[in-house]
Every structure is written in C-alpha cells, then in structure tokens.
Tab-separated table of C-alpha atoms in Angstrom:
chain	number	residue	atom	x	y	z
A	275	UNK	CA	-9.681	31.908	-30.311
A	276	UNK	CA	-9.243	27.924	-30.079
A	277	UNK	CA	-10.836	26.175	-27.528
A	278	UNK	CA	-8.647	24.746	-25.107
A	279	UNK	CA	-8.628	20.902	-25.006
A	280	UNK	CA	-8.898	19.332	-21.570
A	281	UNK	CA	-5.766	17.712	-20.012
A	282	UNK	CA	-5.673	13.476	-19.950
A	283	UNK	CA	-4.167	12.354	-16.761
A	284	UNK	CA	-3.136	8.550	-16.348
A	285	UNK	CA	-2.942	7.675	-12.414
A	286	UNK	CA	-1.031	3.650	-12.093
A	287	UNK	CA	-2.714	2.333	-8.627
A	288	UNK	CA	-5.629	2.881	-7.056
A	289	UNK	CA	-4.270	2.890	-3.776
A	290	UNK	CA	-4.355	5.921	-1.132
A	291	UNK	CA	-2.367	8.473	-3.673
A	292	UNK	CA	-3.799	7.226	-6.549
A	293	UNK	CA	-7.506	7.808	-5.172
A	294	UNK	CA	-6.359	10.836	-3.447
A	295	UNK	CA	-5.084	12.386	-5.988
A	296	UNK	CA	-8.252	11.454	-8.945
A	297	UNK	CA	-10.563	13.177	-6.022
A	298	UNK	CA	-8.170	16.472	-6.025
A	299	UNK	CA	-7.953	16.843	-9.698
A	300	UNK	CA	-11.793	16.359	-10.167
A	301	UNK	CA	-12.214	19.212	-7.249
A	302	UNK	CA	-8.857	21.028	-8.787
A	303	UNK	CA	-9.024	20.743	-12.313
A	304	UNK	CA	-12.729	19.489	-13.162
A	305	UNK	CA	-12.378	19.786	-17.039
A	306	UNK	CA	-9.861	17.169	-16.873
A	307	UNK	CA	-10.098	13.364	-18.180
A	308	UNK	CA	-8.699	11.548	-15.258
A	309	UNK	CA	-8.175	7.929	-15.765
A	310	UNK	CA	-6.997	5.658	-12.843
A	311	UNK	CA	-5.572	1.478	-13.970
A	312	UNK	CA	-5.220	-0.578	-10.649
A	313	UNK	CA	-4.005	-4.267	-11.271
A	314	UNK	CA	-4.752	-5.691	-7.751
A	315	UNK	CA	-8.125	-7.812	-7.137
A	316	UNK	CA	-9.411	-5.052	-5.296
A	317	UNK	CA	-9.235	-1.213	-5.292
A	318	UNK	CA	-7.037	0.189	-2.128
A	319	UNK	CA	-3.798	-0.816	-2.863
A	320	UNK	CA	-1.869	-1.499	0.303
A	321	UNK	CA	-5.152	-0.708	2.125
A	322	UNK	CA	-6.864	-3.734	0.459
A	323	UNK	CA	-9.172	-5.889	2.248
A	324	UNK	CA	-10.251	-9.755	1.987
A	325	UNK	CA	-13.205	-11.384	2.179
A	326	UNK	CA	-12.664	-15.365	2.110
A	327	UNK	CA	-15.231	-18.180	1.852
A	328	UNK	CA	-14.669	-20.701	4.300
A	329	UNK	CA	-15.579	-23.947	3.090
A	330	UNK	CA	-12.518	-23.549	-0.043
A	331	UNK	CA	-10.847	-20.281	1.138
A	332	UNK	CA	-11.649	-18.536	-1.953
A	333	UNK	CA	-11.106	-15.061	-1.788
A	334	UNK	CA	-14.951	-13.692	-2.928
A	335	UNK	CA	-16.481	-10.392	-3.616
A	336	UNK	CA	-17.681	-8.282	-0.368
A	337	UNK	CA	-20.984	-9.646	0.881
A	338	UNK	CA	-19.915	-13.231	-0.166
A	339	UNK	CA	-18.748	-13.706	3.020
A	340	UNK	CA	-18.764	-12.864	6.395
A	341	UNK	CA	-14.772	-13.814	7.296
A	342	UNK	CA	-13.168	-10.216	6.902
A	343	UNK	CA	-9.454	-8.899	7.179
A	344	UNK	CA	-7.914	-5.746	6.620
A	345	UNK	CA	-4.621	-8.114	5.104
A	346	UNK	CA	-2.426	-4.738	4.892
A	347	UNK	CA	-2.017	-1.551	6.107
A	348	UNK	CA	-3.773	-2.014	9.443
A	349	UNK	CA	-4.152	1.882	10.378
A	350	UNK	CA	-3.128	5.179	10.166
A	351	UNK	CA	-2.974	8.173	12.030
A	352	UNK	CA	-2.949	12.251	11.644
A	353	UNK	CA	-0.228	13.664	12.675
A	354	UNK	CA	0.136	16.816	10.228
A	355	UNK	CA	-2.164	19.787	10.275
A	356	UNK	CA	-2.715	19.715	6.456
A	357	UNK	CA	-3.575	16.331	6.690
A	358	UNK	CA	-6.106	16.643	9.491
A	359	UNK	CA	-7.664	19.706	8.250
A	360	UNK	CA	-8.134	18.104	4.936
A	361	UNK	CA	-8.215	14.654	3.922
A	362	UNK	CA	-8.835	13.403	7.086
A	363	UNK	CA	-11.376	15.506	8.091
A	364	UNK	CA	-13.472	14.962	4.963
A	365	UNK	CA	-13.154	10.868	5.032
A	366	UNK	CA	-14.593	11.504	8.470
A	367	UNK	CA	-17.568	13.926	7.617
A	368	UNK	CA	-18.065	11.535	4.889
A	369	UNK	CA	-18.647	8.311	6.740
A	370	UNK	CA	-15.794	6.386	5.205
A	371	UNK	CA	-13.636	6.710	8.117
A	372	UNK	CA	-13.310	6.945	12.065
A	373	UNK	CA	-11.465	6.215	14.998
A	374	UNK	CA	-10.268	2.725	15.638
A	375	UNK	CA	-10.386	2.063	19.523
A	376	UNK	CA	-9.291	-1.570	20.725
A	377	UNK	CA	-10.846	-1.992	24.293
A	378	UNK	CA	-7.861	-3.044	25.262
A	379	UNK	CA	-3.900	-3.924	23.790
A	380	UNK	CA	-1.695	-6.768	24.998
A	381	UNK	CA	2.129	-7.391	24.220
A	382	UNK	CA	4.986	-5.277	24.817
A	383	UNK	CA	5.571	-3.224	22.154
A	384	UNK	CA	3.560	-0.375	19.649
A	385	UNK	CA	3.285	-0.517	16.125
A	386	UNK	CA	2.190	3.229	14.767
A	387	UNK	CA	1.518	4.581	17.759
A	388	UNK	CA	-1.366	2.671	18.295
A	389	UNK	CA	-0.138	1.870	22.171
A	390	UNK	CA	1.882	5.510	22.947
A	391	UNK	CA	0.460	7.872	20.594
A	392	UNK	CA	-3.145	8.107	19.229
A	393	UNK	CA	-5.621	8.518	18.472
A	394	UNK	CA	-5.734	5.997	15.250
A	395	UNK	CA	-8.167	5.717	12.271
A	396	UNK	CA	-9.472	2.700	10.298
A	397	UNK	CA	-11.410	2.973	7.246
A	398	UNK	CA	-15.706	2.368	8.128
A	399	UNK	CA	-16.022	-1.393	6.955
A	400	UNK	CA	-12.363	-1.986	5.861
A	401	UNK	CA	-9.382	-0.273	5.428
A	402	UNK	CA	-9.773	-0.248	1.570
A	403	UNK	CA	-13.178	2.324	1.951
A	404	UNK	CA	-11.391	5.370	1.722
A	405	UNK	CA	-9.758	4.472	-1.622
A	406	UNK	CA	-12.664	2.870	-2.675
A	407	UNK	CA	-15.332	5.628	-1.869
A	408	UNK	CA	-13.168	8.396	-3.600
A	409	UNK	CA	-12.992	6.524	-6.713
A	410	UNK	CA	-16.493	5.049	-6.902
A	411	UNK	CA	-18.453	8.063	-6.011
A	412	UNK	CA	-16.704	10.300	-8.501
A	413	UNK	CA	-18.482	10.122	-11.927
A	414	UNK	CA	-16.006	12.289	-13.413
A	415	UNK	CA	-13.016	9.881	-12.607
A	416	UNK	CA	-12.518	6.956	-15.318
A	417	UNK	CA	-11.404	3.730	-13.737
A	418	UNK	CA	-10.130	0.472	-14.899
A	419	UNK	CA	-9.561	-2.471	-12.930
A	420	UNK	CA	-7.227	-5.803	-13.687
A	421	UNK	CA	-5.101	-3.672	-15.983
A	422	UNK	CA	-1.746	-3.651	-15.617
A	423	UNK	CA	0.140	-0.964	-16.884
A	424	UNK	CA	3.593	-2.374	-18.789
A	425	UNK	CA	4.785	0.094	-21.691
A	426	UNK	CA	4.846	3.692	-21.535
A	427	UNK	CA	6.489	6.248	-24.252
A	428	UNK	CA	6.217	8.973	-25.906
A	429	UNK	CA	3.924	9.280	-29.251
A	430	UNK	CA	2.948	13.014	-30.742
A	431	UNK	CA	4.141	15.112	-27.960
A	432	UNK	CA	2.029	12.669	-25.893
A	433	UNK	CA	2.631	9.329	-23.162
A	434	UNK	CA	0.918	6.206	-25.031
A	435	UNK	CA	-0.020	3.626	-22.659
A	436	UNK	CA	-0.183	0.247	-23.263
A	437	UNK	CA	-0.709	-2.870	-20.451
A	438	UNK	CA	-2.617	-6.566	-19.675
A	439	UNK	CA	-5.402	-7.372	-18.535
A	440	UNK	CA	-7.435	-10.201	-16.517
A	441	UNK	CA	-5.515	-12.755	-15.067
A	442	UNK	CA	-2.013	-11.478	-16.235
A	443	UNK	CA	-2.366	-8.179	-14.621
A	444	UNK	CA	-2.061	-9.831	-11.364
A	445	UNK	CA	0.919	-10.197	-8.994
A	446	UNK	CA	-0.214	-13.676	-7.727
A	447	UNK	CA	-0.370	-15.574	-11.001
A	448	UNK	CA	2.028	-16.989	-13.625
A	449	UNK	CA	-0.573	-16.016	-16.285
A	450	UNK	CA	0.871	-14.101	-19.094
A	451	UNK	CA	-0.781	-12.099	-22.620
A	452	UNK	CA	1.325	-12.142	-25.558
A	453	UNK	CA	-0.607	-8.837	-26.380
A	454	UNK	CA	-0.671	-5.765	-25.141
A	455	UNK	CA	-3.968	-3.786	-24.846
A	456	UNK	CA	-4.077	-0.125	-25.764
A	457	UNK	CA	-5.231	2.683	-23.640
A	458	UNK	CA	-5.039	5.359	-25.044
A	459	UNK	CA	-2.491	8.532	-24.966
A	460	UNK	CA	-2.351	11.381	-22.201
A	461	UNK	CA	-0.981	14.540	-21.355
A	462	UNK	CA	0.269	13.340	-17.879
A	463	UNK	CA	1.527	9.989	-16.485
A	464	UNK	CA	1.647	9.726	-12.383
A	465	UNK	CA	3.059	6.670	-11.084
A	466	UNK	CA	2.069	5.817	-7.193
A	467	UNK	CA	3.730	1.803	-6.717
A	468	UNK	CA	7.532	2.203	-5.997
A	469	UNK	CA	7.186	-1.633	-7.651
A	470	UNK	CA	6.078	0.109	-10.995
A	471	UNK	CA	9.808	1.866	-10.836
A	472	UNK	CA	11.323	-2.204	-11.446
A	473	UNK	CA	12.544	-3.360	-14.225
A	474	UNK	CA	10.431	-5.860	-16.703
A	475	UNK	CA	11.405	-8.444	-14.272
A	476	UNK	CA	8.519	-7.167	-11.835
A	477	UNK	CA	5.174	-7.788	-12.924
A	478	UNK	CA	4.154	-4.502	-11.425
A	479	UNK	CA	6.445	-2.688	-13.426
A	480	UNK	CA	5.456	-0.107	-15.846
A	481	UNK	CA	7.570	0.122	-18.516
A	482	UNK	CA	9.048	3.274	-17.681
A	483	UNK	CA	11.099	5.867	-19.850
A	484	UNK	CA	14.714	5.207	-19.198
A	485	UNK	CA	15.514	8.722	-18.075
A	486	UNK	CA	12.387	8.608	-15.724
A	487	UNK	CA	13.766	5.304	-13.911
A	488	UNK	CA	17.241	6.968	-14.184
A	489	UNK	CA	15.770	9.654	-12.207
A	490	UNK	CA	14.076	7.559	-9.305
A	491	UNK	CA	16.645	5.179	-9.282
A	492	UNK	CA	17.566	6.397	-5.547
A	493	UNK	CA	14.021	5.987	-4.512
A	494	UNK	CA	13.615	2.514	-5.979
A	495	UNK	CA	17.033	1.602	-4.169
A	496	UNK	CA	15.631	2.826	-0.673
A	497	UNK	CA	15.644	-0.242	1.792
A	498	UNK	CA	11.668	-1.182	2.284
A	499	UNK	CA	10.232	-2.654	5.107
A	500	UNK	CA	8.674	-5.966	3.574
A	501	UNK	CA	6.109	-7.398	5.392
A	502	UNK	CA	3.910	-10.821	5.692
A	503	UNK	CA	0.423	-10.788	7.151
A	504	UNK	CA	-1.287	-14.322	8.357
A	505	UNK	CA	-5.192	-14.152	7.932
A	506	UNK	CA	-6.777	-17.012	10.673
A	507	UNK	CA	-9.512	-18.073	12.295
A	508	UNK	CA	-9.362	-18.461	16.191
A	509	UNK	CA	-11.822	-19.832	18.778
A	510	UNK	CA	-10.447	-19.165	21.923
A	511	UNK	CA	-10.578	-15.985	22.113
A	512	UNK	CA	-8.663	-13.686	24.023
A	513	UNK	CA	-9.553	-10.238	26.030
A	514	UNK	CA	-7.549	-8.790	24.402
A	515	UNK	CA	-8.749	-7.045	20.678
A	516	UNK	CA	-5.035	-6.125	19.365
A	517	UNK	CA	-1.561	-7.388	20.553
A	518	UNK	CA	1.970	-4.984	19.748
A	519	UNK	CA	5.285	-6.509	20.034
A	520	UNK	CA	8.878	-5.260	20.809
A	521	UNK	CA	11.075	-7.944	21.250
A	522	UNK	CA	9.144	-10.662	19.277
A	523	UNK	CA	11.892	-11.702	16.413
A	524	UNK	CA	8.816	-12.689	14.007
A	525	UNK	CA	5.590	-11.157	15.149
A	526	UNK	CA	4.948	-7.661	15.075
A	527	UNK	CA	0.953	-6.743	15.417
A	528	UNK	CA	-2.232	-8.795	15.868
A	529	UNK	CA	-5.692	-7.211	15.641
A	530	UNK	CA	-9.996	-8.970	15.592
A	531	UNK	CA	-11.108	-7.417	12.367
A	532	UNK	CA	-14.705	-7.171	14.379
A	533	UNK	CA	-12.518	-4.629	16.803
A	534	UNK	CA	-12.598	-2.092	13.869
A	535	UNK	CA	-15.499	0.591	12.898
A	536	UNK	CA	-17.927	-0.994	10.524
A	537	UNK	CA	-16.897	-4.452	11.031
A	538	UNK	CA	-18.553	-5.140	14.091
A	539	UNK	CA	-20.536	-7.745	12.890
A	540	UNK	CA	-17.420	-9.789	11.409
A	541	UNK	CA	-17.209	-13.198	12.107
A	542	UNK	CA	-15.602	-12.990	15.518
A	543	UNK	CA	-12.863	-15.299	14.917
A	544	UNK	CA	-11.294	-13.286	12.069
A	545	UNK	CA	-7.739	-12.160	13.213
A	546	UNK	CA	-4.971	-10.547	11.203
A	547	UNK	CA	-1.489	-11.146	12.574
A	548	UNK	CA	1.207	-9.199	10.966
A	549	UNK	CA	5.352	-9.942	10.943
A	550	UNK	CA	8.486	-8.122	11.630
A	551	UNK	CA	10.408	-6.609	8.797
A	552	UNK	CA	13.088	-8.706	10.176
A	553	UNK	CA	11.015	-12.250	9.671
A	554	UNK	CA	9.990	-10.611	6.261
A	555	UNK	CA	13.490	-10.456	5.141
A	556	UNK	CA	14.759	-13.399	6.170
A	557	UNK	CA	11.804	-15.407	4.499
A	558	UNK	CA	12.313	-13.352	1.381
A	559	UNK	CA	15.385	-14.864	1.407
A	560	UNK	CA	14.374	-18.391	1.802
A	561	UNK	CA	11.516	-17.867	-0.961
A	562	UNK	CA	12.913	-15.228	-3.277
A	563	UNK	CA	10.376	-13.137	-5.267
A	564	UNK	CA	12.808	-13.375	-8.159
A	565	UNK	CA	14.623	-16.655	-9.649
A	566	UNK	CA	18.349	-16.441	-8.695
A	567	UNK	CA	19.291	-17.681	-11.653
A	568	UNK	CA	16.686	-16.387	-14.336
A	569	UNK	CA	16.189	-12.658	-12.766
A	570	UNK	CA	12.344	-14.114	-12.948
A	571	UNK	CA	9.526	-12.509	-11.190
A	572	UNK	CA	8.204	-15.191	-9.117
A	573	UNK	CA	4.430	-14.420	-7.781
A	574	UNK	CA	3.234	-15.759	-4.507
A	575	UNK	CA	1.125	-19.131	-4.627
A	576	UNK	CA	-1.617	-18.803	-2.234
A	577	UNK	CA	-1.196	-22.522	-1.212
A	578	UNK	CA	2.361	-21.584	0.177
A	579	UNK	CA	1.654	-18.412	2.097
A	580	UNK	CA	-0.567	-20.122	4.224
A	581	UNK	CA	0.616	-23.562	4.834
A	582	UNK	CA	4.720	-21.716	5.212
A	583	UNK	CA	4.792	-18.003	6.112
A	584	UNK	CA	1.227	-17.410	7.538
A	585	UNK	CA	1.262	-20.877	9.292
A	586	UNK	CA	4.634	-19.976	11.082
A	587	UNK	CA	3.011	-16.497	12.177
A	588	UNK	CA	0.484	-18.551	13.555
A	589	UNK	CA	2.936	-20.624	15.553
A	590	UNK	CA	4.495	-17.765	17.003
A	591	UNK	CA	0.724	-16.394	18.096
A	592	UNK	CA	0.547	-19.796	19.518
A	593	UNK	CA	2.864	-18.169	22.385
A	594	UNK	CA	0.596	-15.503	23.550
A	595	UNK	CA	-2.978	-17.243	22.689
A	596	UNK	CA	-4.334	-20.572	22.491
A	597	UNK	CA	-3.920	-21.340	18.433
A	598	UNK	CA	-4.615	-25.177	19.196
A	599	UNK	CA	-7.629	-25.030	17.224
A	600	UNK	CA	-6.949	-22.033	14.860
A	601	UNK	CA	-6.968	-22.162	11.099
A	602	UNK	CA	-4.821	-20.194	8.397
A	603	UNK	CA	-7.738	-19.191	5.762
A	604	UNK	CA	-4.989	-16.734	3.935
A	605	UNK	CA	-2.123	-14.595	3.972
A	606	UNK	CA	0.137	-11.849	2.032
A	607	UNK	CA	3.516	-11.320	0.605
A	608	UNK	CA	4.060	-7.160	0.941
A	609	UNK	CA	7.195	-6.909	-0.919
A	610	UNK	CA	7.319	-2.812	-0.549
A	611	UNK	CA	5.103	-2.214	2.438
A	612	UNK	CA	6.693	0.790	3.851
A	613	UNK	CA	9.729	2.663	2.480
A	614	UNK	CA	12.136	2.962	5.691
A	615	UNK	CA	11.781	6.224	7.615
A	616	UNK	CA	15.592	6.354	8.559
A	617	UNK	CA	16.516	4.970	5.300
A	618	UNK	CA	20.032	5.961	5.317
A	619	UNK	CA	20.943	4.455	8.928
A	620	UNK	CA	18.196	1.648	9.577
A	621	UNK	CA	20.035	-2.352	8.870
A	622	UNK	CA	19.103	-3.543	5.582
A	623	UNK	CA	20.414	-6.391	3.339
A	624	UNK	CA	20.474	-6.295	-0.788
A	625	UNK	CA	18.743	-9.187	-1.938
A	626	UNK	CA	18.658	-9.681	-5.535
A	627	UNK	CA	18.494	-5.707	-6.215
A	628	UNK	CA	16.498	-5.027	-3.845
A	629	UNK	CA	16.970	-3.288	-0.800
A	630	UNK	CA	15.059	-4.759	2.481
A	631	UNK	CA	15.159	-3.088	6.222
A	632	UNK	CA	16.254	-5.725	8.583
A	633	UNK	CA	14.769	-3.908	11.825
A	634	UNK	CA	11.802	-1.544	12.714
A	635	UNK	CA	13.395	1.804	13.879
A	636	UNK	CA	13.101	3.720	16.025
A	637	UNK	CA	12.087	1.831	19.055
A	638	UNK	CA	10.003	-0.784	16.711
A	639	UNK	CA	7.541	1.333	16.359
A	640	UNK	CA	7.869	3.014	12.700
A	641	UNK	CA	7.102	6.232	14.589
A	642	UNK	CA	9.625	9.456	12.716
A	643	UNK	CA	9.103	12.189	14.953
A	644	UNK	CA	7.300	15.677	13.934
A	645	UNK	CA	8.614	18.588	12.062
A	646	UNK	CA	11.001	20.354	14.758
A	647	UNK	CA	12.173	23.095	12.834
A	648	UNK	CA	11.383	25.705	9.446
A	649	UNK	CA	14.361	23.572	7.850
A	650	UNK	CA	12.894	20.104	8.423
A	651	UNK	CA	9.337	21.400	7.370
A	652	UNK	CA	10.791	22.509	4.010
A	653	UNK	CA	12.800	19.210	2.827
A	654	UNK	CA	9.335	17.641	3.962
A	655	UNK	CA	7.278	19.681	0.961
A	656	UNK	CA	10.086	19.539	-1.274
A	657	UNK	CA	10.483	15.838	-0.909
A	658	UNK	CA	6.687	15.598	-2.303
A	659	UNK	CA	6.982	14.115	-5.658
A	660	UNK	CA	9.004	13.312	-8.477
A	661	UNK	CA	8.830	15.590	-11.490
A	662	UNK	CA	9.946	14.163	-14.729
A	663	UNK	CA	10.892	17.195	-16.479
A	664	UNK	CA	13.756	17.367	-14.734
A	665	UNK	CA	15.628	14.514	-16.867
A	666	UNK	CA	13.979	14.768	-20.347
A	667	UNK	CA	10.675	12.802	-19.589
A	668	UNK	CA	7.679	15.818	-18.948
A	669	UNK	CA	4.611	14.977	-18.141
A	670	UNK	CA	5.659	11.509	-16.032
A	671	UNK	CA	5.701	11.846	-12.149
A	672	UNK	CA	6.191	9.932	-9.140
A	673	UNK	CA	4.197	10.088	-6.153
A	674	UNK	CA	3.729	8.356	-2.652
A	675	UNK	CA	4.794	7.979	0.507
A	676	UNK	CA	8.252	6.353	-0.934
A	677	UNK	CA	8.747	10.495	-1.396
A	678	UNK	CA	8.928	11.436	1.988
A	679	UNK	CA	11.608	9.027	3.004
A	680	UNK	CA	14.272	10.082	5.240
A	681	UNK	CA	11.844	13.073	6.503
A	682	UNK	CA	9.807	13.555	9.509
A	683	UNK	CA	6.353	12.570	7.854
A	684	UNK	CA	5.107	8.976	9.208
A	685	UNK	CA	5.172	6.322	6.330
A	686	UNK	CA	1.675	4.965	4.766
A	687	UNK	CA	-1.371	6.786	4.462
A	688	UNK	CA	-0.793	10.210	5.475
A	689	UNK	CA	2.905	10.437	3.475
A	690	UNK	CA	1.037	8.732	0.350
A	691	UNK	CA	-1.787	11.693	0.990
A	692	UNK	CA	0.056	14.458	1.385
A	693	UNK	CA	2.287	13.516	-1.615
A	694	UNK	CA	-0.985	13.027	-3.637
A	695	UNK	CA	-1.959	17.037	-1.968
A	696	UNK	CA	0.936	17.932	-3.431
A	697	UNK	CA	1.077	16.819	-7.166
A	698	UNK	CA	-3.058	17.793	-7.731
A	699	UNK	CA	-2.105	21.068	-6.962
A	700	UNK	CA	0.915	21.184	-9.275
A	701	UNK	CA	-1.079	19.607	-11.830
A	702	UNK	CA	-4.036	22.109	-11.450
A	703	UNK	CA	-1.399	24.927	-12.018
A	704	UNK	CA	0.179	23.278	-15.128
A	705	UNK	CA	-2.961	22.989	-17.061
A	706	UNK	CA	-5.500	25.920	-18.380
A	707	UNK	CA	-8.388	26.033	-16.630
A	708	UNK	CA	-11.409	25.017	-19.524
C-alpha cells in the first residue's frame, strides 16, 4: 500500500484566525505542512501592536522602545462557551493573555462591553501576543512574513501560489515588484482578510479564482465598520485609565497602554484614542483609499495620518483632557475593522465599491446579543466559513469573523476564533490521518 502524502495548507494572515487556525491543525492534523504568509510589519493582524521611537517616530522592533500601543483591536471578550472553554482558556493557562481591568472608565458611552458587560481580556504585553505566541512557539507551523499573497490558481490538481515580498507586500507603501515570487503549491488555500476578497485594485488582495470571489461576493459587499486610531503622547494625565463615548460624533474609545496586563511599565504617557465608524467614513471620503478616477489603491502615508486624522482625534480628546501639550507619534487607517453585526439594517454609504457602516449599532456599543434560541445557535455554526467547493474552486476557503455577520456572535476576536474552530476541524476530517 502507498504511503499517504501529508496535506499542504496555505493560511493568508497571521491574524487571530490565521494563528488560530495553524495551532488547531498542528494539534488536529499534525502530519500536515502548514504554511502561514502575513504581509503586515508585524504578526497579529488587526491585533497588531506599535512600538515607536520618539526622537523620529519610527516605528521599531519590540524592545527598541519603550512608547507602546495596542493601534487596533483594543480588546475582546468571551461570551460563548466554546470559546471560553477553549481558546480562551488556554491563552490564559498559557500566559499570553488575561483580564484587562481599567481602575476606573470616564465618558458616557461603552465600546464592547467594556463599561456594561465584562469581564474583558487583553493580550499579556500587547494585543498582538496571542497571535504571535501561537505561531512562534509552534515548530511545526511554517511562517513567512512581508509576503503578500497576489495570484492564486489551479496547477496539477493543486492551488499554486505566487505573491511580493519586502517593501511591496505592504499596505502603507507605493513600492511595487515587477516579479512575482513563487511559493510553492498546496492542497488547501484558507483566506482570513475580507481585503484579500478585492479586486487587483487592493494591495491586500489575493488574486482569487473567479468563482471563489463570485462566491463571497456578498461577504465582501457587507458594510464594515472602518475605523482610525490616533497613537499620542500626553502629560497631563488624567484619573481616568480608559474613556467610552456615546454621543461623541468623532471619538469613540481612549485607553493608557500602561493600564493593560504586561504593559505596566509603558511609558506612561502612551494613549490610544480610537474614532467612530461615523468619523471613519466620512474621512474615507475626504481621503479615498482608492483614486476616483484611476480605481487605484492608494496606501496611507504615515506623515498624513498623524498631522490630519490622528491630529483631529486628538482635538476632539482635547474636550475631555488637557491635550495642550500632547503629541501625535502615529496613527492607523482600518479600512475593514469590523464587519457590521446588523449588516442588513445598520446606515451605511457605498463609497467607491465599498460598503462602510455610518453608525455603531446597537446602542454604540457593537454589542449583538447571545444565542436566544436552537434556531439562532444553528445559522451561528453554519455561518462558520466559506467552502469553495461549492462553486467549482475545492480546496479554497474563507474564514473570519466577516462569517458570522448578521448572527448573534460579537465581531473580532472571538467570531475570527470560532470561525478558525470551525474550519481546523473540517480540515482535520478532509484529510487522512498519516
């Protein structure tokens, strides 16, 4: 009898799915060759983390510097028993992750349930350490940074992958490659970026199969909550270690990085304010990420996030704290931060193809509510992932918390994990065991 060759699986992010699911399949389906491409400067995805150098606000390597910001997803919570029992339980055991408890919250308003609901988590040291540690501490899992995924198709019964690297993989430069690099061919292609679902126009996107894109074309056209974050430095402190707004038209959350587990030691000053979807969209619309007239992607220039979008944040802080002496060291452009958890009722304007909420339902806190009923519980673990088989392209999936839109599951980490749950262990049944 013929030995059995071990499955190749391709993961595109190393975000919170894209780590989540590499750990799973090593536990799941050890005999596998699991490869995971991430084009961002750091591993984590929309969990990423920033460490800046004052005197030229560089953004430097962890240790470099001692001005710290978790610059997107902020927290997350665990509101599902699979997700508590697992994941969640394990980052904790492991030291990667714990309870985030601000001493105390100003403002009028809650953003995750961080005011009204609890308790929260933050990743130990950052938000990105959970994505980090379950790619980094895995021998078995292959990873390749700065590569940017941008041609996928089918060769031999096979997906050949082909993408960038360095510079050009990245969404914040106008670097390009006239070449592509080859990676090499694989059984199974998951895709965890709803921006890898664009068209060539997106520097994230991957190059899809036609019928694939065909397929998610609903997903990709489900309004996201785009966000900006403003990364400063303040010296009058307030008592206050987080703020959560309601009524604010442009700010939405504040938090001191040196608030959060592991980061105790941060530079005091270090604050991250984030907007409203609602100043998001209208400054999308004022700075398009595409050229009207071209279709063009257009990355963001560090130089005008902080002195435009992050300095205007800052203003708006400026109501609730003394900013007189503050200083903008950074900021962020999320384009797709959440997918919209009422989706099919929440405002939203198209802008250029794409599809942005205009408003932070329900009650501006993000918050869906739990599984009521059997019927509700099953559209949630049907709504998991995206199987390509179903339109002529087998072997390619979707997952993430884009999935779980317009169900009861909260948006971010614990959709993106329970998505990632979901495909390992419809991967691990696909494949014989070697």
């Amino acid at each position: 009898m013929a030995p059995v060759t071990p499955p190749s699986i391709a993961i595109i992010g190393g975000g919170i799915t894209g780590s989540t699911l590499a750990w799973e399949l090593s536990q799941k389906l050890p005999s596998a060759r699991v490869h995971v491409f991430d084009q961002g400067r750091g591993l984590g995805g929309r969990m990423a983390h920033r460490c800046i150098r004052e005197n030229d606000l560089a953004i430097v390597n962890h240790g470099s510097s001692n001005l710290l910001f978790d610059h997107g997803c902020a927290l997350f919570r665990g509101d599902t028993q699979e997700f508590r029992d697992g994941p969640l339980r394990r980052w904790l055991s492991e030291g990667w992750a714990a309870e985030w408890q601000p001493s105390r919250i100003g403002g009028d308003g809650d953003f995750f349930g961080i005011v009204k609901k609890g308790p929260v988590y933050s990743g130990i040291g950052g938000m990105h350490t959970v994505a980090t540690q379950q790619l980094l501490k895995n021998s078995a899992i292959q990873l390749s940074t700065a590569t940017r995924i941008a041609s996928v198709r089918r060769v031999d019964n096979t997906w050949f992958l082909e993408g960038l690297g360095g510079n050009s993989a990245y969404h914040d430069t106008n670097e390009k490659s006239s070449s592509f690099i080859q990676l090499g061919s694989f059984d199974a292609v998951v895709c965890t970026d709803a921006s890898s679902l664009q068209d060539s126009w997106h520097r994230a996107g991957a190059g899809l199969p036609r019928e694939f894109v065909q397929l998610t074309a609903d997903l990709a056209s489900t309004p996201r909550l785009a966000l900006f974050t403003s990364l400063i430095l303040l010296d009058h402190q307030p008592e206050e270690d987080a703020f959560a707004w309601q009524n604010d038209p442009d700010l939405w959350f504040a938090a001191r990085t040196s608030s959060k587990p592991g980061l105790e030691e941060t530079d005091p000053r270090c604050w991250t304010l984030i907007s409203t979807p609602e100043f998001a969209a209208r400054e999308i619309q004022r700075v398009p990420m595409r050229d009207p007239e071209t279709g063009a992607f257009r990355p963001q220039n560090a130089q005008y996030i902080r002195k435009e979008p992050a300095a205007t944040l800052l203003s708006a802080f400026h109501k609730y704290v003394d900013c007189s002496s503050a200083l903008v060291v950074g900021g962020q452009r999320w384009g797709s931060a959440f997918p919209a958890p009422d989706y099919k009722n929440i405002p939203s304007l198209n802008f250029l193809g794409t599809n942005y909420a205009t408003d932070r339902l329900p009650q501006g806190s993000l918050l869906p509510s739990l599984p009521s009923t059997s019927q509700d519980s099953e559209k949630t673990n049907s709504s998991s992932f995206i199987d390509g088989a179903t339109a002529g392209a087998p072997g390619i999936y979707f997952a993430g918390d884009f999935c779980f839109r317009g169900t009861s599951v909260p948006p971010g980490v614990e959709a993106a994990t329970l998505s990632a749950l979901a495909l390992a262990k419809k991967l691990a049944s696909s494949f014989p065991k070697t």
